[in-house]
mmCIF file of C-alpha atoms and ligand atoms in Angstrom:
data_model
loop_
_atom_site.group_PDB
_atom_site.id
_atom_site.type_symbol
_atom_site.label_atom_id
_atom_site.label_comp_id
_atom_site.label_asym_id
_atom_site.label_seq_id
_atom_site.Cartn_x
_atom_site.Cartn_y
_atom_site.Cartn_z
ATOM 1 C CA MET C 78 -2.002 111.962 30.961
ATOM 2 C CA PRO C 79 -0.816 111.714 34.581
ATOM 3 C CA ASP C 80 0.006 108.421 35.900
ATOM 4 C CA GLN C 81 -1.971 107.089 39.027
ATOM 5 C CA SER C 82 0.735 108.130 41.464
ATOM 6 C CA GLU C 83 0.587 111.838 40.318
ATOM 7 C CA ILE C 84 -3.124 111.775 40.546
ATOM 8 C CA ILE C 85 -3.248 110.253 44.200
ATOM 9 C CA ALA C 86 -0.415 112.763 45.241
ATOM 10 C CA ALA C 87 -2.468 115.575 43.805
ATOM 11 C CA LEU C 88 -5.515 114.543 45.751
ATOM 12 C CA PHE C 89 -3.433 114.229 49.114
ATOM 13 C CA TRP C 90 -2.094 117.749 48.317
ATOM 14 C CA GLN C 91 -5.709 118.929 47.909
ATOM 15 C CA GLY C 92 -6.543 117.517 51.204
ATOM 16 C CA GLU C 93 -3.598 118.937 52.945
ATOM 17 C CA ILE C 94 -4.725 122.420 51.768
ATOM 18 C CA GLY C 95 -8.120 121.870 52.877
ATOM 19 C CA VAL C 96 -10.110 120.968 49.770
ATOM 20 C CA ASP C 97 -11.851 118.039 51.528
ATOM 21 C CA GLU C 98 -15.232 118.291 49.995
ATOM 22 C CA ALA C 99 -16.724 118.706 46.323
ATOM 23 C CA LEU C 100 -19.297 121.559 46.349
ATOM 24 C CA ASP C 101 -20.345 121.254 42.746
ATOM 25 C CA GLU C 102 -19.964 119.319 39.412
ATOM 26 C CA GLN C 103 -17.740 122.284 37.961
ATOM 27 C CA PRO C 104 -15.343 124.447 39.798
ATOM 28 C CA ALA C 105 -16.536 127.955 40.530
ATOM 29 C CA ASP C 106 -14.488 131.187 40.331
ATOM 30 C CA TRP C 107 -15.231 132.770 43.631
ATOM 31 C CA THR C 108 -12.815 135.332 43.062
ATOM 32 C CA ARG C 109 -15.341 136.845 40.532
ATOM 33 C CA PHE C 110 -18.017 136.919 43.342
ATOM 34 C CA ALA C 111 -15.270 138.429 45.905
ATOM 35 C CA ALA C 112 -14.626 141.305 43.548
ATOM 36 C CA ARG C 113 -18.349 141.945 43.062
ATOM 37 C CA ALA C 114 -19.174 141.816 46.774
ATOM 38 C CA SER C 115 -16.261 144.401 47.658
ATOM 39 C CA ALA C 116 -17.410 146.568 44.823
ATOM 40 C CA ALA C 117 -20.728 146.430 46.129
ATOM 41 C CA ARG C 118 -19.777 147.105 49.635
ATOM 42 C CA ARG C 119 -18.397 150.333 48.250
ATOM 43 C CA ALA C 120 -21.376 151.474 46.301
ATOM 44 C CA PRO C 121 -23.632 154.415 47.513
ATOM 45 C CA ALA C 122 -26.077 153.649 50.333
ATOM 46 C CA PRO C 123 -29.636 153.123 49.549
ATOM 47 C CA PRO C 124 -32.197 154.867 51.594
ATOM 48 C CA ALA C 125 -32.434 153.914 55.345
ATOM 49 C CA THR C 126 -35.095 151.222 56.224
ATOM 50 C CA PRO C 127 -37.243 151.732 59.342
ATOM 51 C CA SER C 128 -35.380 150.755 62.636
ATOM 52 C CA LEU C 129 -36.460 148.128 65.223
ATOM 53 C CA THR C 130 -37.189 149.684 68.312
ATOM 54 C CA LEU C 131 -34.292 147.875 70.499
ATOM 55 C CA GLY C 132 -31.299 149.409 71.991
ATOM 56 C CA PRO C 133 -29.867 152.886 71.991
ATOM 57 C CA THR C 134 -31.282 155.262 69.367
ATOM 58 C CA ARG C 135 -29.324 158.311 67.490
ATOM 59 C CA ALA C 136 -29.621 159.725 64.224
ATOM 60 C CA ALA C 137 -30.334 157.260 61.440
ATOM 61 C CA THR C 138 -26.948 155.911 60.043
ATOM 62 C CA PRO C 139 -26.551 155.366 56.163
ATOM 63 C CA ASP C 140 -27.080 151.701 55.256
ATOM 64 C CA ARG C 141 -23.542 150.453 54.297
ATOM 65 C CA ARG C 142 -24.855 147.073 52.827
ATOM 66 C CA PRO C 143 -24.764 146.433 49.060
ATOM 67 C CA PRO C 144 -27.753 147.412 47.356
ATOM 68 C CA VAL C 145 -30.522 144.785 46.682
ATOM 69 C CA ASP C 146 -29.565 144.639 43.116
ATOM 70 C CA ALA C 147 -26.116 143.888 43.763
ATOM 71 C CA PRO C 148 -25.008 140.635 41.762
ATOM 72 C CA ILE C 149 -24.426 138.318 44.530
ATOM 73 C CA PRO C 150 -26.806 135.482 43.895
ATOM 74 C CA GLY C 151 -28.956 134.989 47.001
ATOM 75 C CA LEU C 152 -28.331 138.110 48.750
ATOM 76 C CA ALA C 153 -31.832 139.768 47.866
ATOM 77 C CA ASP C 154 -33.250 136.627 49.391
ATOM 78 C CA ALA C 155 -31.268 136.877 52.400
ATOM 79 C CA ARG C 156 -32.338 140.341 52.987
ATOM 80 C CA SER C 157 -36.084 139.658 52.337
ATOM 81 C CA LEU C 158 -35.920 136.790 54.947
ATOM 82 C CA VAL C 159 -34.565 138.778 57.561
ATOM 83 C CA ALA C 160 -36.871 141.654 56.894
ATOM 84 C CA GLY C 161 -39.801 140.308 58.594
ATOM 85 C CA VAL C 162 -37.848 138.654 61.628
ATOM 86 C CA THR C 163 -38.436 139.901 65.145
ATOM 87 C CA SER C 164 -37.303 137.141 67.350
ATOM 88 C CA LEU C 165 -34.391 134.842 67.532
ATOM 89 C CA ALA C 166 -36.568 131.728 66.962
ATOM 90 C CA GLY C 167 -37.774 133.437 63.781
ATOM 91 C CA LEU C 168 -33.945 134.360 62.735
ATOM 92 C CA ARG C 169 -33.066 130.629 63.155
ATOM 93 C CA GLU C 170 -36.123 129.750 61.063
ATOM 94 C CA ALA C 171 -35.304 132.190 58.396
ATOM 95 C CA LEU C 172 -31.544 130.654 58.238
ATOM 96 C CA THR C 173 -33.074 127.239 57.861
ATOM 97 C CA ARG C 174 -35.365 128.453 54.906
ATOM 98 C CA PHE C 175 -32.316 130.258 53.365
ATOM 99 C CA GLU C 176 -30.914 128.364 50.421
ATOM 100 C CA GLY C 177 -28.489 131.091 49.093
ATOM 101 C CA CYS C 178 -25.319 130.127 50.633
ATOM 102 C CA SER C 179 -23.761 126.724 49.490
ATOM 103 C CA LEU C 180 -22.031 126.442 52.811
ATOM 104 C CA LYS C 181 -25.300 125.047 54.058
ATOM 105 C CA HIS C 182 -25.164 122.137 51.766
ATOM 106 C CA THR C 183 -21.765 120.859 52.954
ATOM 107 C CA ALA C 184 -22.106 121.705 56.689
ATOM 108 C CA MET C 185 -23.705 119.079 59.023
ATOM 109 C CA ASN C 186 -25.278 121.552 61.168
ATOM 110 C CA LEU C 187 -26.558 125.164 61.508
ATOM 111 C CA VAL C 188 -24.513 126.687 64.238
ATOM 112 C CA PHE C 189 -26.894 129.291 65.618
ATOM 113 C CA ALA C 190 -25.697 130.439 68.734
ATOM 114 C CA ASP C 191 -24.818 129.448 72.465
ATOM 115 C CA GLY C 192 -25.180 131.155 75.727
ATOM 116 C CA ASN C 193 -27.603 133.832 77.112
ATOM 117 C CA PRO C 194 -29.158 136.211 74.846
ATOM 118 C CA GLU C 195 -30.013 138.472 77.809
ATOM 119 C CA GLY C 196 -26.371 138.806 78.635
ATOM 120 C CA LYS C 197 -24.693 141.932 78.701
ATOM 121 C CA ILE C 198 -21.998 140.743 76.141
ATOM 122 C CA MET C 199 -22.343 139.409 72.648
ATOM 123 C CA LEU C 200 -19.174 137.745 71.136
ATOM 124 C CA VAL C 201 -19.072 137.167 67.387
ATOM 125 C CA GLY C 202 -16.509 134.935 65.867
ATOM 126 C CA GLU C 203 -15.816 133.984 62.096
ATOM 127 C CA ALA C 204 -17.233 130.573 61.338
ATOM 128 C CA PRO C 205 -17.929 127.256 62.928
ATOM 129 C CA GLY C 206 -15.086 124.557 62.655
ATOM 130 C CA GLU C 207 -15.260 120.942 62.580
ATOM 131 C CA ASP C 208 -16.475 120.390 66.190
ATOM 132 C CA GLU C 209 -18.848 123.135 66.031
ATOM 133 C CA ASP C 210 -20.367 121.669 62.829
ATOM 134 C CA ARG C 211 -20.609 118.335 64.446
ATOM 135 C CA LEU C 212 -22.383 119.604 67.636
ATOM 136 C CA GLY C 213 -24.220 122.529 66.282
ATOM 137 C CA LYS C 214 -22.664 125.004 68.858
ATOM 138 C CA PRO C 215 -20.352 127.806 68.386
ATOM 139 C CA PHE C 216 -16.731 127.613 70.087
ATOM 140 C CA VAL C 217 -16.584 124.261 71.279
ATOM 141 C CA GLY C 218 -13.399 123.019 70.006
ATOM 142 C CA ALA C 219 -9.805 124.074 71.123
ATOM 143 C CA SER C 220 -10.434 127.949 70.407
ATOM 144 C CA GLY C 221 -13.673 127.577 72.305
ATOM 145 C CA LYS C 222 -11.859 126.294 75.392
ATOM 146 C CA LEU C 223 -9.411 129.062 75.325
ATOM 147 C CA LEU C 224 -12.346 131.506 74.799
ATOM 148 C CA ASP C 225 -13.861 130.020 78.011
ATOM 149 C CA LYS C 226 -10.611 130.688 79.750
ATOM 150 C CA MET C 227 -10.558 134.144 78.619
ATOM 151 C CA LEU C 228 -13.997 134.838 79.727
ATOM 152 C CA ALA C 229 -13.361 133.158 82.923
ATOM 153 C CA GLY C 230 -10.434 135.695 83.432
ATOM 154 C CA ILE C 231 -12.879 138.556 83.535
ATOM 155 C CA GLY C 232 -15.317 136.630 85.797
ATOM 156 C CA LEU C 233 -17.856 135.453 82.985
ATOM 157 C CA ASP C 234 -18.919 132.241 81.623
ATOM 158 C CA ARG C 235 -21.590 131.122 79.062
ATOM 159 C CA THR C 236 -24.556 131.709 81.434
ATOM 160 C CA GLN C 237 -23.746 135.623 81.128
ATOM 161 C CA VAL C 238 -22.499 135.832 77.230
ATOM 162 C CA TYR C 239 -24.077 135.350 74.182
ATOM 163 C CA ILE C 240 -21.855 133.847 71.356
ATOM 164 C CA SER C 241 -22.393 133.687 67.644
ATOM 165 C CA ASN C 242 -20.371 133.848 64.447
ATOM 166 C CA ILE C 243 -20.621 135.953 60.977
ATOM 167 C CA LEU C 244 -21.243 132.561 59.188
ATOM 168 C CA PRO C 245 -23.644 129.902 60.702
ATOM 169 C CA TRP C 246 -22.144 127.039 58.638
ATOM 170 C CA ARG C 247 -18.623 125.618 58.348
ATOM 171 C CA PRO C 248 -16.810 126.346 55.312
ATOM 172 C CA PRO C 249 -15.431 123.016 53.993
ATOM 173 C CA GLY C 250 -11.860 121.897 55.512
ATOM 174 C CA ASN C 251 -11.937 125.121 57.635
ATOM 175 C CA ARG C 252 -11.036 127.408 54.711
ATOM 176 C CA SER C 253 -11.481 131.042 55.150
ATOM 177 C CA PRO C 254 -14.967 132.154 54.068
ATOM 178 C CA THR C 255 -15.111 134.084 50.593
ATOM 179 C CA GLN C 256 -16.290 137.754 50.436
ATOM 180 C CA ALA C 257 -19.533 136.549 48.861
ATOM 181 C CA GLU C 258 -20.129 134.187 51.660
ATOM 182 C CA ILE C 259 -19.608 136.905 54.212
ATOM 183 C CA ALA C 260 -21.778 139.434 52.343
ATOM 184 C CA LEU C 261 -24.520 136.687 52.212
ATOM 185 C CA CYS C 262 -24.607 135.926 55.904
ATOM 186 C CA LEU C 263 -24.157 139.653 57.070
ATOM 187 C CA PRO C 264 -27.924 140.329 56.838
ATOM 188 C CA PHE C 265 -28.481 137.485 59.350
ATOM 189 C CA ILE C 266 -25.865 138.354 61.924
ATOM 190 C CA GLU C 267 -26.584 142.134 61.721
ATOM 191 C CA ARG C 268 -30.168 141.143 62.701
ATOM 192 C CA HIS C 269 -28.954 138.803 65.127
ATOM 193 C CA ILE C 270 -27.176 141.718 67.069
ATOM 194 C CA SER C 271 -29.901 143.918 66.657
ATOM 195 C CA LEU C 272 -32.310 141.420 68.260
ATOM 196 C CA VAL C 273 -30.112 140.552 71.151
ATOM 197 C CA ALA C 274 -29.179 144.287 71.861
ATOM 198 C CA PRO C 275 -26.200 143.684 73.759
ATOM 199 C CA GLN C 276 -24.517 146.062 76.173
ATOM 200 C CA VAL C 277 -21.224 145.270 74.543
ATOM 201 C CA LEU C 278 -20.248 143.617 71.536
ATOM 202 C CA VAL C 279 -17.042 141.990 71.186
ATOM 203 C CA LEU C 280 -15.576 140.909 67.578
ATOM 204 C CA LEU C 281 -13.308 138.041 67.744
ATOM 205 C CA GLY C 282 -10.746 138.167 64.851
ATOM 206 C CA GLY C 283 -10.062 140.075 61.703
ATOM 207 C CA THR C 284 -13.096 138.480 59.655
ATOM 208 C CA ALA C 285 -15.686 139.641 62.358
ATOM 209 C CA ALA C 286 -14.136 143.021 62.998
ATOM 210 C CA LYS C 287 -13.640 143.940 59.280
ATOM 211 C CA SER C 288 -16.965 142.645 57.953
ATOM 212 C CA LEU C 289 -19.169 144.172 60.689
ATOM 213 C CA LEU C 290 -17.194 147.388 61.140
ATOM 214 C CA ASN C 291 -16.955 147.548 57.291
ATOM 215 C CA ARG C 292 -13.246 148.658 57.955
ATOM 216 C CA ALA C 293 -10.125 147.544 55.599
ATOM 217 C CA GLU C 294 -7.724 147.660 58.403
ATOM 218 C CA GLY C 295 -6.440 144.277 60.002
ATOM 219 C CA ILE C 296 -7.297 143.223 63.516
ATOM 220 C CA THR C 297 -3.974 144.502 64.816
ATOM 221 C CA ARG C 298 -5.169 147.965 64.025
ATOM 222 C CA LEU C 299 -8.841 147.566 64.983
ATOM 223 C CA ARG C 300 -8.304 145.754 68.309
ATOM 224 C CA GLY C 301 -8.052 147.364 71.731
ATOM 225 C CA GLN C 302 -10.369 150.466 71.125
ATOM 226 C CA TRP C 303 -13.918 151.261 71.486
ATOM 227 C CA LEU C 304 -15.871 151.504 68.083
ATOM 228 C CA ASP C 305 -19.399 152.169 67.107
ATOM 229 C CA PHE C 306 -21.169 149.183 65.482
ATOM 230 C CA HIS C 307 -24.167 150.703 63.404
ATOM 231 C CA ILE C 308 -26.883 148.391 62.451
ATOM 232 C CA PRO C 309 -27.047 149.298 58.783
ATOM 233 C CA GLY C 310 -30.253 151.261 57.862
ATOM 234 C CA SER C 311 -31.327 151.842 61.438
ATOM 235 C CA THR C 312 -30.617 153.998 64.388
ATOM 236 C CA GLN C 313 -29.220 151.315 66.618
ATOM 237 C CA ILE C 314 -25.631 151.526 67.766
ATOM 238 C CA PHE C 315 -23.592 149.258 69.885
ATOM 239 C CA PRO C 316 -20.008 149.821 71.505
ATOM 240 C CA ALA C 317 -17.819 147.172 69.871
ATOM 241 C CA MET C 318 -14.301 145.853 70.926
ATOM 242 C CA ALA C 319 -12.383 143.990 68.372
ATOM 243 C CA THR C 320 -9.785 141.462 69.791
ATOM 244 C CA TYR C 321 -7.700 138.658 68.595
ATOM 245 C CA HIS C 322 -9.285 135.557 67.698
ATOM 246 C CA PRO C 323 -8.722 132.498 70.105
ATOM 247 C CA ALA C 324 -7.379 130.305 67.375
ATOM 248 C CA TYR C 325 -4.756 133.086 66.570
ATOM 249 C CA LEU C 326 -3.837 133.287 70.152
ATOM 250 C CA LEU C 327 -3.223 129.452 70.239
ATOM 251 C CA ARG C 328 -0.926 129.943 67.425
ATOM 252 C CA SER C 329 0.702 133.116 68.727
ATOM 253 C CA PRO C 330 0.485 132.955 72.463
ATOM 254 C CA ILE C 331 2.717 136.130 72.661
ATOM 255 C CA HIS C 332 -0.332 138.170 71.664
ATOM 256 C CA LYS C 333 -2.371 137.041 74.771
ATOM 257 C CA ARG C 334 -0.978 139.979 76.557
ATOM 258 C CA GLU C 335 -2.649 142.394 74.248
ATOM 259 C CA ALA C 336 -6.118 140.331 74.225
ATOM 260 C CA TRP C 337 -5.852 140.390 78.116
ATOM 261 C CA ARG C 338 -5.742 144.114 78.016
ATOM 262 C CA ASP C 339 -8.783 144.229 75.577
ATOM 263 C CA LEU C 340 -10.545 141.981 78.017
ATOM 264 C CA LEU C 341 -10.015 144.445 81.129
ATOM 265 C CA MET C 342 -11.484 147.085 78.850
ATOM 266 C CA ILE C 343 -14.478 145.196 78.395
ATOM 267 C CA LYS C 344 -14.774 144.343 82.019
ATOM 268 C CA SER C 345 -14.517 147.857 82.983
ATOM 269 C CA ARG C 346 -17.002 148.835 80.563
ATOM 270 C CA LEU C 347 -19.441 146.334 81.916
ATOM 271 C CA THR C 348 -19.038 147.300 85.718
HETATM 272 N N1 URA N 480 -13.897 129.720 65.231
HETATM 273 C C1 URA N 480 -14.915 130.643 65.283
HETATM 274 O O1 URA N 480 -14.836 131.761 64.916
HETATM 275 N N2 URA N 480 -16.150 130.276 65.513
HETATM 276 C C2 URA N 480 -16.455 129.093 66.077
HETATM 277 O O2 URA N 480 -17.473 128.780 66.452
HETATM 278 C C3 URA N 480 -15.339 128.130 66.244
HETATM 279 C C4 URA N 480 -14.021 128.458 65.991
#
């Protein structure tokens, strides 16, 4: 039996590594869901669903999403909730009704989006942090301040761009989202992008780039080039530029130079 000081030390250690909230009575083995989610994403694509009439159209692309019967609890619900959504208000409402992601129960607020949905550019980050969770708005903390400066560098502000995240709820203690959480939230952000139909999509950081582009490479490889983002199961395609996440740039300012090059490519695409 550990003595009291060992128990207190263990609690402090958990707090230090970001385990600051209890999600359930019993520990869950999230690595099991992660393995299922990545296996499901490699599974053959199901038949394409009818497309929305928004955005540029080309031949229908295969649906990369896991099949509806993939064993990720809540995924079928997520898909059926977004299926009937035709407006941003409807999408927000669908998220408030979605009970499949446990992050919702530890977060204070839904963090849906900020900025101008009519803007030419949509930026997608990873997940809200503490400040965003408190205020219910994306990118309002330290990395948001850097993002605002980056946008100002190419003559933009939040009245001209639209900002959201892969996950609309904060992971407790700002831990990285699991593959299962990402898979559960993808149908919502994919529909979000489809409804906004931006001229240019900017993916901030590896989580946004890898999960939306369905690529295994890291951000260092993916950034700095125009890639096609296909809305799964539809004919909508958007030009996407991945770049470093502002939080990473705060930790590694040496990479601001490459991020600046990415921003200039975005600027020249817009003009
Ligand atoms: N980091 C993100 O990826 N999104 C936010 O909204 C804030 C920080």
